[in-house]
Short mmCIF file of C-alpha atoms and ligand atoms in Angstrom, two decimals:
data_model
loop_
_atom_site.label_atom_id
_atom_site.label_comp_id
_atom_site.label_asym_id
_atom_site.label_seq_id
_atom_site.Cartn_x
_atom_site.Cartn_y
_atom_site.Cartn_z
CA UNK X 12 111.53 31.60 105.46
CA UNK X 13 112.83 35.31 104.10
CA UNK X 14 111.25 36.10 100.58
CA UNK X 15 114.31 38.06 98.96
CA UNK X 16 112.96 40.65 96.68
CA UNK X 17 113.87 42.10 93.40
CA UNK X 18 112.05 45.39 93.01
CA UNK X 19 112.25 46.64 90.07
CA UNK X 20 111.10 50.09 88.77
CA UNK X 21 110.50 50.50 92.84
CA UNK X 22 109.49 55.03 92.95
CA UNK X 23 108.79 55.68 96.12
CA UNK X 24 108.62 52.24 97.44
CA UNK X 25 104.77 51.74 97.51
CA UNK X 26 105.84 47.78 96.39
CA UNK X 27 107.74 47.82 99.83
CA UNK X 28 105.33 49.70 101.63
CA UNK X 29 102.72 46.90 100.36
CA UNK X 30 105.32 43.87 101.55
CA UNK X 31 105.44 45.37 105.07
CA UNK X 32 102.03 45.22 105.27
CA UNK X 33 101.47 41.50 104.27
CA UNK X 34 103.61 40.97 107.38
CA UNK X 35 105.46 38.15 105.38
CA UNK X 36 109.04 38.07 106.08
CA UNK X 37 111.18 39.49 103.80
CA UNK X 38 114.02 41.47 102.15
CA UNK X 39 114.89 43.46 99.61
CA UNK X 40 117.96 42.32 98.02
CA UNK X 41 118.22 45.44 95.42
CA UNK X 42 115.40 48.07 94.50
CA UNK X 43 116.19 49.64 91.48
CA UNK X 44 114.66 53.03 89.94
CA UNK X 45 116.34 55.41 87.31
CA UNK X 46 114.18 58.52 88.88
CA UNK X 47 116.02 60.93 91.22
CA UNK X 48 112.95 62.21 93.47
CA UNK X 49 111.57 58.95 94.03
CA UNK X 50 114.89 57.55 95.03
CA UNK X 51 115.49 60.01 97.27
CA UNK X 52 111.98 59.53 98.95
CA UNK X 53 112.35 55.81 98.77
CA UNK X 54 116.14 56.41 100.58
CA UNK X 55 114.28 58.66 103.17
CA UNK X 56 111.71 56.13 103.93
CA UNK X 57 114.39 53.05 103.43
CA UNK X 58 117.75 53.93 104.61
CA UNK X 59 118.64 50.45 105.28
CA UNK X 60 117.61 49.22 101.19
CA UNK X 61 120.67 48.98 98.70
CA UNK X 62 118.58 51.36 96.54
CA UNK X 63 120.43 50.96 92.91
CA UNK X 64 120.06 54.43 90.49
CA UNK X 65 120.18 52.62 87.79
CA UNK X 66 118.54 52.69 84.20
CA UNK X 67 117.11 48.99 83.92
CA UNK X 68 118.21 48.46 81.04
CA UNK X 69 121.72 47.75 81.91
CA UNK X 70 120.69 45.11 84.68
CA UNK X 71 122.12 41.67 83.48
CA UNK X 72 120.82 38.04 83.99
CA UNK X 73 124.24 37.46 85.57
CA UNK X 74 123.71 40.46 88.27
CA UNK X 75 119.36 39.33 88.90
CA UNK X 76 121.20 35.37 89.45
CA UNK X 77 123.36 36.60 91.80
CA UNK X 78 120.43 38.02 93.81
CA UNK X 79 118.70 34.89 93.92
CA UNK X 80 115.55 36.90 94.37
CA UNK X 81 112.30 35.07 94.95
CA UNK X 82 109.94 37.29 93.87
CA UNK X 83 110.35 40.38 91.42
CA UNK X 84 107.88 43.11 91.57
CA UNK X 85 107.79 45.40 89.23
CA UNK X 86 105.26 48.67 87.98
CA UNK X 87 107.26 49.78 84.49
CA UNK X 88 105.71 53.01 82.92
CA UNK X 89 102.43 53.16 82.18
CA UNK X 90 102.43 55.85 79.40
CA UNK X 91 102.92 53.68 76.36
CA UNK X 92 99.40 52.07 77.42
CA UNK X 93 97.35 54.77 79.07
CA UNK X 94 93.76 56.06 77.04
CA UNK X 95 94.92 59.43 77.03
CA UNK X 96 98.62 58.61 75.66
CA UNK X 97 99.42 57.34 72.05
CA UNK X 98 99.36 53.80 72.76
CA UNK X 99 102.34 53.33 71.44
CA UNK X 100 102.61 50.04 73.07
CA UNK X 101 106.26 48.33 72.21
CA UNK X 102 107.11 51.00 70.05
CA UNK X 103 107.42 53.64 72.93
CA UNK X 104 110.85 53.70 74.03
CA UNK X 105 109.49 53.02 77.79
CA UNK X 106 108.56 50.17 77.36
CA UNK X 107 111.93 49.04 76.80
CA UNK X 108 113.09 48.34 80.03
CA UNK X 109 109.90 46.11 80.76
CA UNK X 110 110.85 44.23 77.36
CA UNK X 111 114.29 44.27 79.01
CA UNK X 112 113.79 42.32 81.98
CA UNK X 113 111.14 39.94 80.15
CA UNK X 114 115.08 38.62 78.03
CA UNK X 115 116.72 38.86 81.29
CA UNK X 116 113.92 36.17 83.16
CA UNK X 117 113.96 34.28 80.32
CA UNK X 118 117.84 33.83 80.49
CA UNK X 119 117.71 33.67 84.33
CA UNK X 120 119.47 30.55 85.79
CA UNK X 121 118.20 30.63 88.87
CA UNK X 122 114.09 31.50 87.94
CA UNK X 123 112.43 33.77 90.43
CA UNK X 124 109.63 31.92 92.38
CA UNK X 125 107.05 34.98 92.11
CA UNK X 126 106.55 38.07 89.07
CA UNK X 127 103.84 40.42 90.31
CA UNK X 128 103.43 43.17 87.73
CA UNK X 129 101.18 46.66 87.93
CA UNK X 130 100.52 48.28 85.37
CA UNK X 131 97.10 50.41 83.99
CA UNK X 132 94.13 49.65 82.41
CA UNK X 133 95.10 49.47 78.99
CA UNK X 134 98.01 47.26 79.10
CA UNK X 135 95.77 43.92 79.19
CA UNK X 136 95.22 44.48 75.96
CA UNK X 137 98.78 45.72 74.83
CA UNK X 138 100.98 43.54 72.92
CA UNK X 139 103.60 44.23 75.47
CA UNK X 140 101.01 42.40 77.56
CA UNK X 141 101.17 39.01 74.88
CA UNK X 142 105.01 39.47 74.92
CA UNK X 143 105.15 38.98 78.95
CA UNK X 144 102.46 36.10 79.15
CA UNK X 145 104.37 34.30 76.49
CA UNK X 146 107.64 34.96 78.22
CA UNK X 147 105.98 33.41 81.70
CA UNK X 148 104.49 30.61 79.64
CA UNK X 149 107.69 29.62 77.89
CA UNK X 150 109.33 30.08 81.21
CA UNK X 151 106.73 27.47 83.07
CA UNK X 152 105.28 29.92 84.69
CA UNK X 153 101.70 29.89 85.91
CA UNK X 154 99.71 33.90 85.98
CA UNK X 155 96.93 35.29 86.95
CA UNK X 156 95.66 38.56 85.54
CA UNK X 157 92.87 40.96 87.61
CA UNK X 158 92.07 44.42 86.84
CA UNK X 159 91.12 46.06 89.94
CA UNK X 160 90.34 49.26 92.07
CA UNK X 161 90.87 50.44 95.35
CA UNK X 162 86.86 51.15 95.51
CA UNK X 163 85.95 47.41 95.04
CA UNK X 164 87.90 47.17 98.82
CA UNK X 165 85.94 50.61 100.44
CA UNK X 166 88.14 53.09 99.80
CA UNK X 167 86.95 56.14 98.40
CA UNK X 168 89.64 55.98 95.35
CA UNK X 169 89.29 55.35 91.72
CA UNK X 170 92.77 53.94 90.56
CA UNK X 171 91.82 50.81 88.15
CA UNK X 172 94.45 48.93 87.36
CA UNK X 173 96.08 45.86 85.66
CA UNK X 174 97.94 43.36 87.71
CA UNK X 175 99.61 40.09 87.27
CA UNK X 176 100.56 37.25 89.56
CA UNK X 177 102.89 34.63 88.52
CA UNK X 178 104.11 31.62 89.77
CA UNK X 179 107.01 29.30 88.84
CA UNK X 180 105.74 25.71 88.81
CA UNK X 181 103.21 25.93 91.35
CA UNK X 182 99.95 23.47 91.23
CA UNK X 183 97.82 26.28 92.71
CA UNK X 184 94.66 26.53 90.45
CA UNK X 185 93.02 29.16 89.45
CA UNK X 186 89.79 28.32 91.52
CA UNK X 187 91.74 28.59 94.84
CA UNK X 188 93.23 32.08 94.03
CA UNK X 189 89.86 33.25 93.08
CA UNK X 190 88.75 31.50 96.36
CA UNK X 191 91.32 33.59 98.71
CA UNK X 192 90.72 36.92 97.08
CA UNK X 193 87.21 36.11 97.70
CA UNK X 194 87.53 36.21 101.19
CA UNK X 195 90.49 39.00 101.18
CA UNK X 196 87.92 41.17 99.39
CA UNK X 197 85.37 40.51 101.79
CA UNK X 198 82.59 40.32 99.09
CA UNK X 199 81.45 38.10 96.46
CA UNK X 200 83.11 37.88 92.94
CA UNK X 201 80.41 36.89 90.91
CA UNK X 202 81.08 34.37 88.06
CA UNK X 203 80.41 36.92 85.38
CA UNK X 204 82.71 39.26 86.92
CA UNK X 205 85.69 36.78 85.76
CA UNK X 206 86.57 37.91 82.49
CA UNK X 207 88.15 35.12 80.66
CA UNK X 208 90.62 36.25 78.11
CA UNK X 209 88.54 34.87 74.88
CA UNK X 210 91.24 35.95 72.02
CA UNK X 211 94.70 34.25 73.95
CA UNK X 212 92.80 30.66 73.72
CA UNK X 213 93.48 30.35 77.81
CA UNK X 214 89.75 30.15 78.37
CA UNK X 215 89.58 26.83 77.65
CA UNK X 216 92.45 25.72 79.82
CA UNK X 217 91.10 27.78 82.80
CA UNK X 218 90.06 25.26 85.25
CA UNK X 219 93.11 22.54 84.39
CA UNK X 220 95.83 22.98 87.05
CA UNK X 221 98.33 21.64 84.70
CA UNK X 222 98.33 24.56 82.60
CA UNK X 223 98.74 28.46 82.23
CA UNK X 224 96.21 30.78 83.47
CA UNK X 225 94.56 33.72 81.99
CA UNK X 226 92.12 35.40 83.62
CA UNK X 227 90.92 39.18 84.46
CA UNK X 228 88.84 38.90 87.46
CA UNK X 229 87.11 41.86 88.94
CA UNK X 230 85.75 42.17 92.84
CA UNK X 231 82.24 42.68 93.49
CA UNK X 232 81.95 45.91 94.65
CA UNK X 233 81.29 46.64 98.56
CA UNK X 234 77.84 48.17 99.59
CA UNK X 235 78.08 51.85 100.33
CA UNK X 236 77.83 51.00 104.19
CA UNK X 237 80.97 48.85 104.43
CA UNK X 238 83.07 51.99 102.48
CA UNK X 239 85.01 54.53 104.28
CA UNK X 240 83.94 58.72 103.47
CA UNK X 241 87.22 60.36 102.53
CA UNK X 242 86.83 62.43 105.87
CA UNK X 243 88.80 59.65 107.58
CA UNK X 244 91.21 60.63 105.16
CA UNK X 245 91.84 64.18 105.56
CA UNK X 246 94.38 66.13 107.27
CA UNK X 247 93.10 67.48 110.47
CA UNK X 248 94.56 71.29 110.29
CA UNK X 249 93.09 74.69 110.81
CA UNK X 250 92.24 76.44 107.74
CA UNK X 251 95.57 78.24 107.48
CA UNK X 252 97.31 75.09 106.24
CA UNK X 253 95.16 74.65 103.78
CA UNK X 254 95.51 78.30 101.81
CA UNK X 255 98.57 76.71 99.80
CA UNK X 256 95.85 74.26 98.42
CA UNK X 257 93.17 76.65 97.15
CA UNK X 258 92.74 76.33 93.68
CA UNK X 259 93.79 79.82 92.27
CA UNK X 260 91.37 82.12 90.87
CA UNK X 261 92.18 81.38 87.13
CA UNK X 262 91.30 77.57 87.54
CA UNK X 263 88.08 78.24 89.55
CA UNK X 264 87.33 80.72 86.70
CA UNK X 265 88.70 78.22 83.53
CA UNK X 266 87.03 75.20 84.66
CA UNK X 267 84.47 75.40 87.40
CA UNK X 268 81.99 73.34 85.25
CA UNK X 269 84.57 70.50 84.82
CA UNK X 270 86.56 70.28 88.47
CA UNK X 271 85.58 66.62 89.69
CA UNK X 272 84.40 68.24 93.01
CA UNK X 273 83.89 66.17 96.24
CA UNK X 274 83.18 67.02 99.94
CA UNK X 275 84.21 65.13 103.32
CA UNK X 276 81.13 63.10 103.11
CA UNK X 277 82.01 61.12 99.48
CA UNK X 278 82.80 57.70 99.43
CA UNK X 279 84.52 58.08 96.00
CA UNK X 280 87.22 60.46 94.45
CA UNK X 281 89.05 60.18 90.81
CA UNK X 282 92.89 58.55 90.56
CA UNK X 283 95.41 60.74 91.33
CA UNK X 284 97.80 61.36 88.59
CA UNK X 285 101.19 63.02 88.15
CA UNK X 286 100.07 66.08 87.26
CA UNK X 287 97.74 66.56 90.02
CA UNK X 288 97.42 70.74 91.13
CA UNK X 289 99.12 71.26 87.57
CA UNK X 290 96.90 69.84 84.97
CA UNK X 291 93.41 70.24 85.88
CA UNK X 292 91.27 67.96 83.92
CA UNK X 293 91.29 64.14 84.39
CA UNK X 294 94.34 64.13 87.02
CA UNK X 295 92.07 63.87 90.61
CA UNK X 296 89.38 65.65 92.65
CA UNK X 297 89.22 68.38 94.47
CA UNK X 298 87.57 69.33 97.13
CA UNK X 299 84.94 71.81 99.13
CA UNK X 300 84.79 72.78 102.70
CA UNK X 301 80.90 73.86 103.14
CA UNK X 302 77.63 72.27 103.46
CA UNK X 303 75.96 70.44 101.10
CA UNK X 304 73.34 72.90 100.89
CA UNK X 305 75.53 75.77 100.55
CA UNK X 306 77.14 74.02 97.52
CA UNK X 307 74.35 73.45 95.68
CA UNK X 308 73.30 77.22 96.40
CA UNK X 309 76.62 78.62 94.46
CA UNK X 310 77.04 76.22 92.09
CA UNK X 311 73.28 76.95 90.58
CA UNK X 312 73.58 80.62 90.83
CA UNK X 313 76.95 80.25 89.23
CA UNK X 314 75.89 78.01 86.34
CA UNK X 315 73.51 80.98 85.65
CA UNK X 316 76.59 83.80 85.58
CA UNK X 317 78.84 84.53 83.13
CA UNK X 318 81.96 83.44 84.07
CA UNK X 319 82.88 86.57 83.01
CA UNK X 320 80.97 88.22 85.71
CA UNK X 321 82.83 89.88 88.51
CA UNK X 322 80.57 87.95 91.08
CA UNK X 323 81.68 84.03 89.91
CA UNK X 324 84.66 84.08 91.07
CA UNK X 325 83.84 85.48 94.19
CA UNK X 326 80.64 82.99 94.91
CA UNK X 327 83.25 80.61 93.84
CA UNK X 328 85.50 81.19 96.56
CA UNK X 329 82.89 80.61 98.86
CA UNK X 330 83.23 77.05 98.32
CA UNK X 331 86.81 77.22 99.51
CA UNK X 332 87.39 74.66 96.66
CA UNK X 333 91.04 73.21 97.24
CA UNK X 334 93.36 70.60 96.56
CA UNK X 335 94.01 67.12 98.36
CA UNK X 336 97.00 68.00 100.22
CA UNK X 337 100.15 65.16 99.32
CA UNK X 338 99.78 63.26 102.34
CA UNK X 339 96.21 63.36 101.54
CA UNK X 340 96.55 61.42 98.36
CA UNK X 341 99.41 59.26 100.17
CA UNK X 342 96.36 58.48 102.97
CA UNK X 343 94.15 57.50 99.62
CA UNK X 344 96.89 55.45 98.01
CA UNK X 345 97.42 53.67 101.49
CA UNK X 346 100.97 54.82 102.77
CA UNK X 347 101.43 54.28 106.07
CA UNK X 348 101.40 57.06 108.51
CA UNK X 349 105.09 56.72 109.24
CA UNK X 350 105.96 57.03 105.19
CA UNK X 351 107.03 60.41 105.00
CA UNK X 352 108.95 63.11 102.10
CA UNK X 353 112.14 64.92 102.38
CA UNK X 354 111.05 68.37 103.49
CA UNK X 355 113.16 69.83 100.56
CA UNK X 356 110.97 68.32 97.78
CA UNK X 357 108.34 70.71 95.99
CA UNK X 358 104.08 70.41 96.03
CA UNK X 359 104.40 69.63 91.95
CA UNK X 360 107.00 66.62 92.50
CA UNK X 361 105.10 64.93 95.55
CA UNK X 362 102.37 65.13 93.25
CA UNK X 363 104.29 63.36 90.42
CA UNK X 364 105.72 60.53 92.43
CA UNK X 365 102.41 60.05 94.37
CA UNK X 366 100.62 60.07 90.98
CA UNK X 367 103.24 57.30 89.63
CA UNK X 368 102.70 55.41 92.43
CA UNK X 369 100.21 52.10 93.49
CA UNK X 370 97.58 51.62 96.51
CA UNK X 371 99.39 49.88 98.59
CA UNK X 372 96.45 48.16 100.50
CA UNK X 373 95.46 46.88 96.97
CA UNK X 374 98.77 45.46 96.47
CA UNK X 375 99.23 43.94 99.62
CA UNK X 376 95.88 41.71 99.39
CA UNK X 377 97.22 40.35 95.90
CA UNK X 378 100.54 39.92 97.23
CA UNK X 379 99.18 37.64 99.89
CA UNK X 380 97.50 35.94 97.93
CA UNK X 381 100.46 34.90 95.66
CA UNK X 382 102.77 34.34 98.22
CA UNK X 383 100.81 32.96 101.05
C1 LIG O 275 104.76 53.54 87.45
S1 LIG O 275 106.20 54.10 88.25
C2 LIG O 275 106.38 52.92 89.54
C3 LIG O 275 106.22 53.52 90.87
C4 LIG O 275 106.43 52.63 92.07
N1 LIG O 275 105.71 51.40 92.04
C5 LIG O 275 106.09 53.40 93.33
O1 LIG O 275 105.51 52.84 94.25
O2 LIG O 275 106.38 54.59 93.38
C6 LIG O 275 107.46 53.66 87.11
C7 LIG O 275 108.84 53.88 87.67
O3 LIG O 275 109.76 53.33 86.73
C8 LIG O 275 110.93 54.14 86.71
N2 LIG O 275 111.63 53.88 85.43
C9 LIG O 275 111.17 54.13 84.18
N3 LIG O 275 112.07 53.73 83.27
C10 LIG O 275 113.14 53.24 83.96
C11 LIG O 275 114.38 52.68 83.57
N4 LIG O 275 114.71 52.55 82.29
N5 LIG O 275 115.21 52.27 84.54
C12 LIG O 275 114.89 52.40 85.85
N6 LIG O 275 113.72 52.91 86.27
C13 LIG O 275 112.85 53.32 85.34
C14 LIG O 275 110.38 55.55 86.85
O4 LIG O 275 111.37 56.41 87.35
C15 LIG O 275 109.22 55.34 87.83
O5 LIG O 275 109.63 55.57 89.15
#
């Protein structure tokens, strides 16, 4: 049997990217994306995808019906949930489109099978959250909720985030999911690792097969031996390629005490956000090319300058601190070798689509799991 997928808000394709990987059959009946760089990288990737540029707000229940699709996936902006945003939940004009397509299921004819939904930490607490689960509930759908990251699976990545699997009539309980991501984790999810959802009253109901689910469930983590060092990672160029990526002399001054720095050796590095090698706080690591030992060396003598001092900036260079390159981060989120970018587009809006974008080995263990 051929899934036939809805994906909506669908950037670069990481949602596709993730399918591929489940090696399920499929097909994309319609991706759909308002944003003109990440169309034009998903096109690139996915010539053969009727790619709609479309705001999703003008999408009818008439038009998804005609699709027939099986499963909808969908990652709507995270902004209106994020910790550093204003959490302006339902209020924030982006979340429209999400409260959009919650109407347009609900006056489907022809229901989809599967909803998986991404989204950040943030958002399981969001009333936007309450609207969807009530939507899936008063749609007969069954959910499950887990808030994970790409570290609980060995790879060296922070990106924790929410995500929701739903199915339409389905007997599966929640014991058996829990079961299979169990063993697609490869580690033990420990019973106080599940954490029920206390204030929606689902608690209660959580072992009945008969009724909804609600549930945030987190991975044990995986020892330090079974992760992968972010060397395996890297690009493998001579230092020449990597001059675009040092961080300029300004930054290295403004904010050597705050730079989350890593080296090839690290089996963890911050989440990648859209304003990666613009903003420098909070939006990913960055990293050094010399020993251990040398490190240490500069960044004690540094801590002990003024950063004022004409010799910082030059012991700081030493480092040869730098950027993850955009196939880098790509490699971290899980994009296949063979997912590439237009040549025309810019550092800045690789950054910005990659930073929008899901880990797409993360995605494709949860979308076995609901569709297998
Ligand atoms: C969190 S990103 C999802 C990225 C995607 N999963 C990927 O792999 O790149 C949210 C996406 O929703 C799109 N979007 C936001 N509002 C939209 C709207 N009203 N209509 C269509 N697309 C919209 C943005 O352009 C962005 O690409």
């Amino acid at each position: 049997m051929v899934i036939r997928v809805l994906e909506l808000f669908s950037g670069i394709g990481g949602m596709h990217c993730s399918l591929n990987a489940t090696g399920i059959s499929f097909k994309i009946e319609a991706a759909v994306d308002i944003n003109t760089t990440a169309n034009q990288v998903y096109m690139h990737n996915f010539p053969d995808t009727t790619l709609l540029q479309r705001n999703i707000l003008s999408l009818s229940s008439k038009e998804i019906d005609n699709l027939k699709p099986d499963l909808i996936t969908m990652s709507p902006p995270c902004q209106p949930f994020t910790r550093q945003g204003l959490k302006q939940d339902c209020e924030d004009v982006r979340t429209q489109p999400l409260l959009h397509i919650l109407q347009v299921i609900s006056d489907l004819e022809y229901k989809p099978y599967y909803i998986f939904l991404e989204n950040v930490k943030g958002f399981e607490t969001s009333r936007a959250k309450e609207k969807l689960v009530s939507t899936l509930q008063s749609c007969g759908y069954k959910f499950k909720e887990f808030l994970l990251t790409p570290t609980q699976f060995g790879i060296p990545n922070s990106r924790l985030r929410y995500y929701l699997l739903a199915k339409f009539r389905f007997g599966t309980s929640c014991v058996n999911m829990t079961q299979e991501l169990t063993t697609s984790l490869r580690c033990e999810i420990k019973k106080e690792d599940m954490l029920f959802f206390k204030n929606s009253g689902l608690d209660s109901e959580i072992d009945s097969s008969n009724t909804a689910e609600g549930v945030v469930c987190r991975g044990g983590n995986t020892t330090d031996d079974e992760k992968t060092p972010l060397s395996f990672y890297l690009e493998n160029k001579p230092d020449l390629y990597f001059q675009d990526y040092l961080l300029p002399d300004k930054v290295l001054l403004k904010f050597p005490m705050i730079l989350d720095i890593v080296d090839r050796r690290s089996l963890q590095s911050c989440c990648f956000t859209k304003g990666y090698g613009h903003y420098v706080q909070g939006t990913g690591s960055v990293i050094h090319a010399v020993s251990h030992d040398k490190f240490i060396e500069v960044y004690k003598t540094v801590s002990l300058l003024n950063k004022e001092h004409p010799q910082t900036v030059e012991l700081l260079k030493q480092l040869k601190l730098r950027y993850f390159t955009p196939r880098e981060v790509a490699n971290l989120l899980h994009f296949p070798s063979m997912f590439s970018f237009p040549s025309h587009l810019k550092k800045k809006q690789l950054y910005q689509i990659l930073g929008n974008s899901i880990n797409v080995y993360v995605v494709c263990e949860l979308l076995k799991l609901l569709l297998q």
